[in-house]
């Protein structure tokens, strides 16, 4: 047992860019747009003007409003992000905690080396530092601030939806029972936009993620087709449909409905998908959910989350109308 997820707070900027608007800014061709829409299932992307601190402050203020009584018991705050440096080197995210009322002795750090997969092993790291009765807060979110960050060629476009995941060492909410990670070090210099004459990681991706999921299932002692849900990173529809077919997983068990809503929101995707499953009442007591992500570099990571009886995870979202969950 690694820890427990006590709540998930989701902040989604109300402003959006359509696929057409992003395509124009990124210099995508008409053929690219058809591919992103028809095969990859991308439609629109949340965007908030301002800095990463403006984005994360909105998330933290929403979290504090819902958890005011717990703030003094949060001993660690961990920001998992993809881009190695979010701010100028003389600035720290710690300042955000001070403005939002966190204790002066709350420890703050950031994790990044797994890129988009960083937010999953971050749960084990944060929970390992807790004493009984203490909490940790995992923050996930960043800005698509530059075309080299906003676009992964022939793959996806980034969104800016964010999550704050409240964690405990022991509790009565969702149990995080195991983690599995793997690396492919030969892609350590991969930056996401490889030249077309050096496809590298793109060619190896499906074998890498398929092997990672098989190994994770073996580590979790649970067959892939016995998982009730898979909450993946939201790269695109076609890649996950191909993985599902390769691994003989029913496509209906991979939650893909957030791809057209948000695009690929860096490391927040698996938690956005878990939150949507909870709010859509798609989970039953005893269900097992596999959270999965792949980060450049290349890192595969996954968590096994088990749903207890009678203690649904609270989900807080700033959207006035949370999207309904429809069958895939």
mmCIF file of C-alpha atoms in Angstrom:
data_model
loop_
_atom_site.group_PDB
_atom_site.id
_atom_site.type_symbol
_atom_site.label_atom_id
_atom_site.label_comp_id
_atom_site.label_asym_id
_atom_site.label_seq_id
_atom_site.Cartn_x
_atom_site.Cartn_y
_atom_site.Cartn_z
ATOM 1 C CA UNK A 1 0.000 0.000 0.000
ATOM 2 C CA UNK A 2 1.524 3.304 -1.126
ATOM 3 C CA UNK A 3 -1.116 5.684 0.208
ATOM 4 C CA UNK A 4 -4.625 7.013 -0.281
ATOM 5 C CA UNK A 5 -6.190 9.595 -2.572
ATOM 6 C CA UNK A 6 -8.459 11.680 -0.328
ATOM 7 C CA UNK A 7 -9.776 14.157 -2.913
ATOM 8 C CA UNK A 8 -9.138 15.544 -6.390
ATOM 9 C CA UNK A 9 -9.549 19.233 -7.212
ATOM 10 C CA UNK A 10 -9.744 20.097 -10.914
ATOM 11 C CA UNK A 11 -9.256 23.580 -12.331
ATOM 12 C CA UNK A 12 -10.036 24.024 -16.030
ATOM 13 C CA UNK A 13 -9.646 27.517 -17.540
ATOM 14 C CA UNK A 14 -12.927 28.618 -19.069
ATOM 15 C CA UNK A 15 -11.135 30.148 -22.057
ATOM 16 C CA UNK A 16 -10.417 27.745 -24.888
ATOM 17 C CA UNK A 17 -8.663 27.552 -28.212
ATOM 18 C CA UNK A 18 -10.259 25.518 -30.960
ATOM 19 C CA UNK A 19 -8.239 23.107 -33.061
ATOM 20 C CA UNK A 20 -8.450 25.579 -35.959
ATOM 21 C CA UNK A 21 -7.082 28.414 -33.800
ATOM 22 C CA UNK A 22 -4.207 26.270 -32.555
ATOM 23 C CA UNK A 23 -3.460 25.021 -36.049
ATOM 24 C CA UNK A 24 -3.139 28.554 -37.385
ATOM 25 C CA UNK A 25 -0.765 29.604 -34.596
ATOM 26 C CA UNK A 26 1.310 26.428 -34.938
ATOM 27 C CA UNK A 27 1.522 26.499 -38.729
ATOM 28 C CA UNK A 28 -0.269 23.184 -39.213
ATOM 29 C CA UNK A 29 -1.453 22.280 -42.688
ATOM 30 C CA UNK A 30 -5.043 21.459 -43.636
ATOM 31 C CA UNK A 31 -4.005 17.793 -43.789
ATOM 32 C CA UNK A 32 -2.594 18.035 -40.256
ATOM 33 C CA UNK A 33 -5.870 19.514 -39.010
ATOM 34 C CA UNK A 34 -7.911 16.698 -40.562
ATOM 35 C CA UNK A 35 -5.589 14.125 -38.970
ATOM 36 C CA UNK A 36 -5.774 15.739 -35.519
ATOM 37 C CA UNK A 37 -9.568 15.979 -35.729
ATOM 38 C CA UNK A 38 -10.588 12.763 -37.475
ATOM 39 C CA UNK A 39 -8.037 10.263 -36.193
ATOM 40 C CA UNK A 40 -6.721 11.818 -32.996
ATOM 41 C CA UNK A 41 -10.069 13.106 -31.723
ATOM 42 C CA UNK A 42 -8.784 16.554 -30.700
ATOM 43 C CA UNK A 43 -11.270 19.456 -30.653
ATOM 44 C CA UNK A 44 -10.419 22.204 -28.156
ATOM 45 C CA UNK A 45 -7.858 23.127 -25.531
ATOM 46 C CA UNK A 46 -8.190 25.099 -22.269
ATOM 47 C CA UNK A 47 -5.993 28.179 -22.141
ATOM 48 C CA UNK A 48 -5.541 30.782 -19.410
ATOM 49 C CA UNK A 49 -3.769 34.096 -20.029
ATOM 50 C CA UNK A 50 -0.866 34.884 -17.737
ATOM 51 C CA UNK A 51 1.907 32.899 -16.126
ATOM 52 C CA UNK A 52 2.109 29.419 -14.648
ATOM 53 C CA UNK A 53 1.755 31.039 -11.224
ATOM 54 C CA UNK A 54 -1.564 32.602 -12.289
ATOM 55 C CA UNK A 55 -2.767 29.165 -13.397
ATOM 56 C CA UNK A 56 -1.608 27.359 -10.251
ATOM 57 C CA UNK A 57 -2.896 30.119 -7.955
ATOM 58 C CA UNK A 58 -6.411 29.607 -9.325
ATOM 59 C CA UNK A 59 -6.101 25.869 -8.616
ATOM 60 C CA UNK A 60 -4.757 26.409 -5.095
ATOM 61 C CA UNK A 61 -7.426 28.962 -4.193
ATOM 62 C CA UNK A 62 -10.106 26.500 -5.274
ATOM 63 C CA UNK A 63 -8.442 23.725 -3.264
ATOM 64 C CA UNK A 64 -8.160 25.886 -0.128
ATOM 65 C CA UNK A 65 -11.829 26.922 -0.368
ATOM 66 C CA UNK A 66 -12.839 23.242 -0.292
ATOM 67 C CA UNK A 67 -10.309 22.084 2.340
ATOM 68 C CA UNK A 68 -9.799 25.039 4.688
ATOM 69 C CA UNK A 69 -9.867 22.831 7.802
ATOM 70 C CA UNK A 70 -7.128 20.545 6.487
ATOM 71 C CA UNK A 71 -4.560 23.145 5.408
ATOM 72 C CA UNK A 72 -2.637 23.064 8.758
ATOM 73 C CA UNK A 73 -2.198 19.291 8.404
ATOM 74 C CA UNK A 74 -0.670 19.422 4.915
ATOM 75 C CA UNK A 75 3.018 18.837 5.557
ATOM 76 C CA UNK A 76 4.294 18.447 1.985
ATOM 77 C CA UNK A 77 3.358 20.041 -1.338
ATOM 78 C CA UNK A 78 4.831 18.508 -4.489
ATOM 79 C CA UNK A 79 4.477 20.079 -7.943
ATOM 80 C CA UNK A 80 4.970 17.451 -10.660
ATOM 81 C CA UNK A 81 5.671 19.025 -14.036
ATOM 82 C CA UNK A 82 6.999 18.201 -17.499
ATOM 83 C CA UNK A 83 9.113 21.196 -18.483
ATOM 84 C CA UNK A 84 12.277 21.115 -16.322
ATOM 85 C CA UNK A 85 12.069 24.796 -15.291
ATOM 86 C CA UNK A 86 8.721 26.567 -14.911
ATOM 87 C CA UNK A 87 10.029 29.892 -13.592
ATOM 88 C CA UNK A 88 13.197 31.997 -13.585
ATOM 89 C CA UNK A 89 15.750 30.286 -11.348
ATOM 90 C CA UNK A 90 15.497 32.945 -8.636
ATOM 91 C CA UNK A 91 11.750 32.286 -8.180
ATOM 92 C CA UNK A 92 9.995 29.410 -6.417
ATOM 93 C CA UNK A 93 6.487 28.032 -6.312
ATOM 94 C CA UNK A 94 6.790 28.194 -2.541
ATOM 95 C CA UNK A 95 5.571 31.807 -2.692
ATOM 96 C CA UNK A 96 2.169 30.579 -3.895
ATOM 97 C CA UNK A 97 1.726 28.553 -0.724
ATOM 98 C CA UNK A 98 2.333 31.624 1.414
ATOM 99 C CA UNK A 99 -0.294 33.662 -0.417
ATOM 100 C CA UNK A 100 -2.836 30.825 -0.101
ATOM 101 C CA UNK A 101 -2.501 30.388 3.670
ATOM 102 C CA UNK A 102 -0.296 27.306 3.976
ATOM 103 C CA UNK A 103 1.855 26.947 7.086
ATOM 104 C CA UNK A 104 5.355 28.442 6.934
ATOM 105 C CA UNK A 105 6.854 25.017 7.711
ATOM 106 C CA UNK A 106 5.006 23.182 4.928
ATOM 107 C CA UNK A 107 7.715 21.665 2.760
ATOM 108 C CA UNK A 108 7.592 22.390 -0.980
ATOM 109 C CA UNK A 109 9.414 20.687 -3.828
ATOM 110 C CA UNK A 110 8.988 19.966 -7.510
ATOM 111 C CA UNK A 111 9.547 16.765 -9.481
ATOM 112 C CA UNK A 112 10.132 16.612 -13.219
ATOM 113 C CA UNK A 113 12.519 13.960 -14.489
ATOM 114 C CA UNK A 114 9.792 11.583 -15.690
ATOM 115 C CA UNK A 115 8.259 14.385 -17.760
ATOM 116 C CA UNK A 116 4.524 13.670 -18.352
ATOM 117 C CA UNK A 117 4.801 10.455 -16.311
ATOM 118 C CA UNK A 118 6.195 12.278 -13.248
ATOM 119 C CA UNK A 119 2.829 12.779 -11.549
ATOM 120 C CA UNK A 120 2.319 9.034 -10.978
ATOM 121 C CA UNK A 121 5.485 8.063 -9.042
ATOM 122 C CA UNK A 122 5.104 11.398 -7.220
ATOM 123 C CA UNK A 123 2.298 9.777 -5.193
ATOM 124 C CA UNK A 124 4.659 7.221 -3.697
ATOM 125 C CA UNK A 125 7.287 9.871 -3.004
ATOM 126 C CA UNK A 126 4.842 12.209 -1.257
ATOM 127 C CA UNK A 127 3.133 9.527 0.818
ATOM 128 C CA UNK A 128 6.456 8.053 1.946
ATOM 129 C CA UNK A 129 7.259 11.315 3.710
ATOM 130 C CA UNK A 130 4.069 11.463 5.763
ATOM 131 C CA UNK A 131 3.435 10.555 9.379
ATOM 132 C CA UNK A 132 0.064 9.269 10.547
ATOM 133 C CA UNK A 133 -2.556 12.025 10.423
ATOM 134 C CA UNK A 134 -0.588 14.209 7.987
ATOM 135 C CA UNK A 135 -1.452 15.052 4.391
ATOM 136 C CA UNK A 136 0.467 15.787 1.201
ATOM 137 C CA UNK A 137 -0.759 17.786 -1.766
ATOM 138 C CA UNK A 138 0.256 16.841 -5.295
ATOM 139 C CA UNK A 139 -0.063 19.686 -7.806
ATOM 140 C CA UNK A 140 -0.049 18.970 -11.537
ATOM 141 C CA UNK A 141 -0.262 21.611 -14.224
ATOM 142 C CA UNK A 142 1.736 23.943 -16.440
ATOM 143 C CA UNK A 143 1.497 26.300 -19.392
ATOM 144 C CA UNK A 144 1.653 25.511 -23.098
ATOM 145 C CA UNK A 145 3.719 28.659 -23.376
ATOM 146 C CA UNK A 146 5.675 28.035 -26.597
ATOM 147 C CA UNK A 147 5.053 26.138 -29.860
ATOM 148 C CA UNK A 148 7.773 23.607 -28.947
ATOM 149 C CA UNK A 149 5.817 22.849 -25.776
ATOM 150 C CA UNK A 150 2.312 23.215 -27.199
ATOM 151 C CA UNK A 151 2.729 20.737 -30.065
ATOM 152 C CA UNK A 152 4.146 17.226 -30.253
ATOM 153 C CA UNK A 153 4.508 16.657 -33.973
ATOM 154 C CA UNK A 154 2.089 14.144 -35.514
ATOM 155 C CA UNK A 155 0.867 13.250 -32.008
ATOM 156 C CA UNK A 156 -1.036 15.813 -29.922
ATOM 157 C CA UNK A 157 -1.636 19.415 -28.805
ATOM 158 C CA UNK A 158 -1.353 20.448 -25.175
ATOM 159 C CA UNK A 159 -4.072 21.770 -22.861
ATOM 160 C CA UNK A 160 -3.798 23.613 -19.550
ATOM 161 C CA UNK A 161 -6.241 21.818 -17.212
ATOM 162 C CA UNK A 162 -4.753 21.244 -13.751
ATOM 163 C CA UNK A 163 -5.248 19.029 -10.681
ATOM 164 C CA UNK A 164 -4.563 19.115 -6.950
ATOM 165 C CA UNK A 165 -4.559 15.609 -5.444
ATOM 166 C CA UNK A 166 -4.833 15.318 -1.648
ATOM 167 C CA UNK A 167 -2.885 12.324 -0.333
ATOM 168 C CA UNK A 168 -2.593 10.515 2.991
ATOM 169 C CA UNK A 169 -0.456 7.653 4.252
ATOM 170 C CA UNK A 170 -3.524 5.790 5.486
ATOM 171 C CA UNK A 171 -7.207 6.621 5.207
ATOM 172 C CA UNK A 172 -10.574 5.390 4.031
ATOM 173 C CA UNK A 173 -10.656 6.744 0.491
ATOM 174 C CA UNK A 174 -9.195 5.270 -2.681
ATOM 175 C CA UNK A 175 -6.214 3.020 -2.040
ATOM 176 C CA UNK A 176 -3.103 3.423 -4.184
ATOM 177 C CA UNK A 177 -1.856 -0.123 -3.846
ATOM 178 C CA UNK A 178 1.118 -0.309 -6.217
ATOM 179 C CA UNK A 179 3.295 1.527 -8.733
ATOM 180 C CA UNK A 180 5.230 0.267 -11.727
ATOM 181 C CA UNK A 181 7.696 2.310 -13.786
ATOM 182 C CA UNK A 182 10.153 1.542 -16.574
ATOM 183 C CA UNK A 183 12.623 3.565 -18.624
ATOM 184 C CA UNK A 184 14.046 3.367 -22.119
ATOM 185 C CA UNK A 185 17.284 5.281 -21.680
ATOM 186 C CA UNK A 186 18.175 5.236 -25.354
ATOM 187 C CA UNK A 187 15.586 8.016 -25.806
ATOM 188 C CA UNK A 188 17.002 10.258 -23.073
ATOM 189 C CA UNK A 189 17.589 13.106 -25.553
ATOM 190 C CA UNK A 190 14.127 12.905 -27.127
ATOM 191 C CA UNK A 191 12.488 16.363 -27.147
ATOM 192 C CA UNK A 192 9.110 15.552 -28.670
ATOM 193 C CA UNK A 193 9.569 17.040 -32.138
ATOM 194 C CA UNK A 194 11.961 14.707 -33.880
ATOM 195 C CA UNK A 195 12.944 15.402 -37.484
ATOM 196 C CA UNK A 196 10.972 13.308 -39.927
ATOM 197 C CA UNK A 197 14.149 11.524 -41.046
ATOM 198 C CA UNK A 198 14.809 10.333 -37.460
ATOM 199 C CA UNK A 199 11.487 8.996 -36.127
ATOM 200 C CA UNK A 200 13.180 7.187 -33.215
ATOM 201 C CA UNK A 201 10.774 7.149 -30.324
ATOM 202 C CA UNK A 202 7.669 7.345 -32.528
ATOM 203 C CA UNK A 203 8.582 3.958 -34.018
ATOM 204 C CA UNK A 204 9.282 2.416 -30.605
ATOM 205 C CA UNK A 205 6.338 3.960 -28.744
ATOM 206 C CA UNK A 206 3.747 1.185 -29.137
ATOM 207 C CA UNK A 207 6.160 -1.593 -28.235
ATOM 208 C CA UNK A 208 7.369 0.457 -25.256
ATOM 209 C CA UNK A 209 3.933 1.232 -23.810
ATOM 210 C CA UNK A 210 2.595 -2.260 -24.527
ATOM 211 C CA UNK A 211 5.544 -3.871 -22.756
ATOM 212 C CA UNK A 212 5.142 -1.415 -19.871
ATOM 213 C CA UNK A 213 1.466 -2.225 -19.425
ATOM 214 C CA UNK A 214 2.070 -5.977 -19.542
ATOM 215 C CA UNK A 215 4.825 -5.666 -16.939
ATOM 216 C CA UNK A 216 2.669 -3.395 -14.789
ATOM 217 C CA UNK A 217 -0.213 -5.880 -14.839
ATOM 218 C CA UNK A 218 2.171 -8.665 -13.816
ATOM 219 C CA UNK A 219 3.564 -6.473 -11.018
ATOM 220 C CA UNK A 220 0.018 -5.635 -9.864
ATOM 221 C CA UNK A 221 -0.969 -9.323 -10.071
ATOM 222 C CA UNK A 222 -4.008 -8.331 -12.115
ATOM 223 C CA UNK A 223 -4.580 -9.206 -15.769
ATOM 224 C CA UNK A 224 -5.059 -6.246 -18.073
ATOM 225 C CA UNK A 225 -8.466 -7.475 -19.213
ATOM 226 C CA UNK A 226 -9.496 -7.738 -15.545
ATOM 227 C CA UNK A 227 -8.919 -4.016 -14.912
ATOM 228 C CA UNK A 228 -12.239 -2.236 -14.541
ATOM 229 C CA UNK A 229 -10.885 0.982 -16.032
ATOM 230 C CA UNK A 230 -7.690 2.400 -17.463
ATOM 231 C CA UNK A 231 -7.209 6.155 -16.944
ATOM 232 C CA UNK A 232 -4.496 7.093 -19.455
ATOM 233 C CA UNK A 233 -2.578 10.149 -20.569
ATOM 234 C CA UNK A 234 -4.647 11.940 -23.216
ATOM 235 C CA UNK A 235 -2.269 11.846 -26.153
ATOM 236 C CA UNK A 236 -4.821 10.935 -28.823
ATOM 237 C CA UNK A 237 -7.594 8.471 -29.592
ATOM 238 C CA UNK A 238 -5.920 6.426 -32.295
ATOM 239 C CA UNK A 239 -2.823 5.532 -30.276
ATOM 240 C CA UNK A 240 -4.881 4.213 -27.362
ATOM 241 C CA UNK A 241 -7.207 2.320 -29.660
ATOM 242 C CA UNK A 242 -4.164 0.653 -31.203
ATOM 243 C CA UNK A 243 -2.750 -0.193 -27.766
ATOM 244 C CA UNK A 244 -6.124 -1.610 -26.663
ATOM 245 C CA UNK A 245 -6.286 -3.869 -29.692
ATOM 246 C CA UNK A 246 -2.655 -4.963 -29.284
ATOM 247 C CA UNK A 247 -3.227 -5.906 -25.625
ATOM 248 C CA UNK A 248 -6.739 -7.321 -26.120
ATOM 249 C CA UNK A 249 -8.250 -4.747 -23.740
ATOM 250 C CA UNK A 250 -11.846 -3.735 -24.518
ATOM 251 C CA UNK A 251 -11.702 -0.196 -25.877
ATOM 252 C CA UNK A 252 -14.667 0.693 -23.674
ATOM 253 C CA UNK A 253 -12.511 0.224 -20.547
ATOM 254 C CA UNK A 254 -10.010 2.938 -21.523
ATOM 255 C CA UNK A 255 -11.407 6.337 -20.583
ATOM 256 C CA UNK A 256 -10.851 8.555 -23.627
ATOM 257 C CA UNK A 257 -13.638 11.105 -23.389
ATOM 258 C CA UNK A 258 -11.436 13.909 -22.079
ATOM 259 C CA UNK A 259 -9.216 13.916 -25.176
ATOM 260 C CA UNK A 260 -11.556 16.129 -27.253
ATOM 261 C CA UNK A 261 -12.399 18.238 -24.168
ATOM 262 C CA UNK A 262 -8.892 19.113 -23.010
ATOM 263 C CA UNK A 263 -6.175 17.737 -25.299
ATOM 264 C CA UNK A 264 -3.042 16.443 -23.575
ATOM 265 C CA UNK A 265 -2.696 18.321 -20.262
ATOM 266 C CA UNK A 266 0.867 17.274 -19.455
ATOM 267 C CA UNK A 267 0.933 15.106 -16.286
ATOM 268 C CA UNK A 268 -2.632 15.894 -15.174
ATOM 269 C CA UNK A 269 -4.373 13.568 -17.638
ATOM 270 C CA UNK A 270 -4.713 10.365 -15.557
ATOM 271 C CA UNK A 271 -6.128 12.326 -12.604
ATOM 272 C CA UNK A 272 -8.503 14.304 -14.839
ATOM 273 C CA UNK A 273 -9.760 10.981 -16.154
ATOM 274 C CA UNK A 274 -10.066 9.419 -12.697
ATOM 275 C CA UNK A 275 -11.993 12.511 -11.529
ATOM 276 C CA UNK A 276 -14.357 12.249 -14.510
ATOM 277 C CA UNK A 277 -15.004 8.569 -13.769
ATOM 278 C CA UNK A 278 -15.845 9.444 -10.162
ATOM 279 C CA UNK A 279 -18.116 12.357 -11.049
ATOM 280 C CA UNK A 280 -19.788 10.250 -13.730
ATOM 281 C CA UNK A 281 -20.484 7.493 -11.161
ATOM 282 C CA UNK A 282 -18.733 4.960 -13.348
ATOM 283 C CA UNK A 283 -16.844 3.332 -10.462
ATOM 284 C CA UNK A 284 -18.162 0.648 -8.102
ATOM 285 C CA UNK A 285 -16.749 -0.596 -4.772
ATOM 286 C CA UNK A 286 -13.863 -2.945 -5.428
ATOM 287 C CA UNK A 287 -13.099 -1.569 -8.885
ATOM 288 C CA UNK A 288 -9.461 -1.416 -9.930
ATOM 289 C CA UNK A 289 -8.290 1.518 -12.016
ATOM 290 C CA UNK A 290 -4.900 1.599 -13.706
ATOM 291 C CA UNK A 291 -3.493 5.121 -14.168
ATOM 292 C CA UNK A 292 -0.994 5.179 -17.034
ATOM 293 C CA UNK A 293 1.320 7.748 -18.601
ATOM 294 C CA UNK A 294 4.430 7.927 -20.757
ATOM 295 C CA UNK A 295 6.929 10.765 -20.565
ATOM 296 C CA UNK A 296 9.649 11.696 -22.991
ATOM 297 C CA UNK A 297 13.027 10.440 -22.111
ATOM 298 C CA UNK A 298 11.438 7.810 -22.065
ATOM 299 C CA UNK A 299 9.549 6.845 -18.907
ATOM 300 C CA UNK A 300 6.519 4.613 -18.514
ATOM 301 C CA UNK A 301 4.711 4.839 -15.198
ATOM 302 C CA UNK A 302 1.492 3.472 -13.748
ATOM 303 C CA UNK A 303 -0.472 3.260 -10.514
ATOM 304 C CA UNK A 304 -3.070 0.763 -9.369
ATOM 305 C CA UNK A 305 -5.970 2.453 -7.542
ATOM 306 C CA UNK A 306 -8.652 0.438 -5.754
ATOM 307 C CA UNK A 307 -12.075 1.861 -4.910
ATOM 308 C CA UNK A 308 -13.294 1.100 -1.367
ATOM 309 C CA UNK A 309 -16.917 0.558 -0.401
ATOM 310 C CA UNK A 310 -18.913 3.568 0.776
ATOM 311 C CA UNK A 311 -16.178 6.218 0.560
ATOM 312 C CA UNK A 312 -16.290 7.920 -2.812
ATOM 313 C CA UNK A 313 -13.417 10.322 -3.477
ATOM 314 C CA UNK A 314 -14.669 13.936 -3.392
ATOM 315 C CA UNK A 315 -14.041 15.765 -6.667
ATOM 316 C CA UNK A 316 -14.142 19.562 -6.845
ATOM 317 C CA UNK A 317 -14.241 21.343 -10.200
ATOM 318 C CA UNK A 318 -14.546 25.016 -11.083
ATOM 319 C CA UNK A 319 -16.719 24.342 -14.119
ATOM 320 C CA UNK A 320 -20.357 25.246 -13.516
ATOM 321 C CA UNK A 321 -21.445 22.135 -15.379
ATOM 322 C CA UNK A 322 -19.079 19.223 -15.135
ATOM 323 C CA UNK A 323 -19.127 17.193 -18.382
ATOM 324 C CA UNK A 324 -21.320 14.128 -18.247
ATOM 325 C CA UNK A 325 -19.571 10.812 -18.731
ATOM 326 C CA UNK A 326 -20.969 8.962 -21.696
ATOM 327 C CA UNK A 327 -20.177 5.413 -22.787
ATOM 328 C CA UNK A 328 -17.083 5.267 -25.013
#
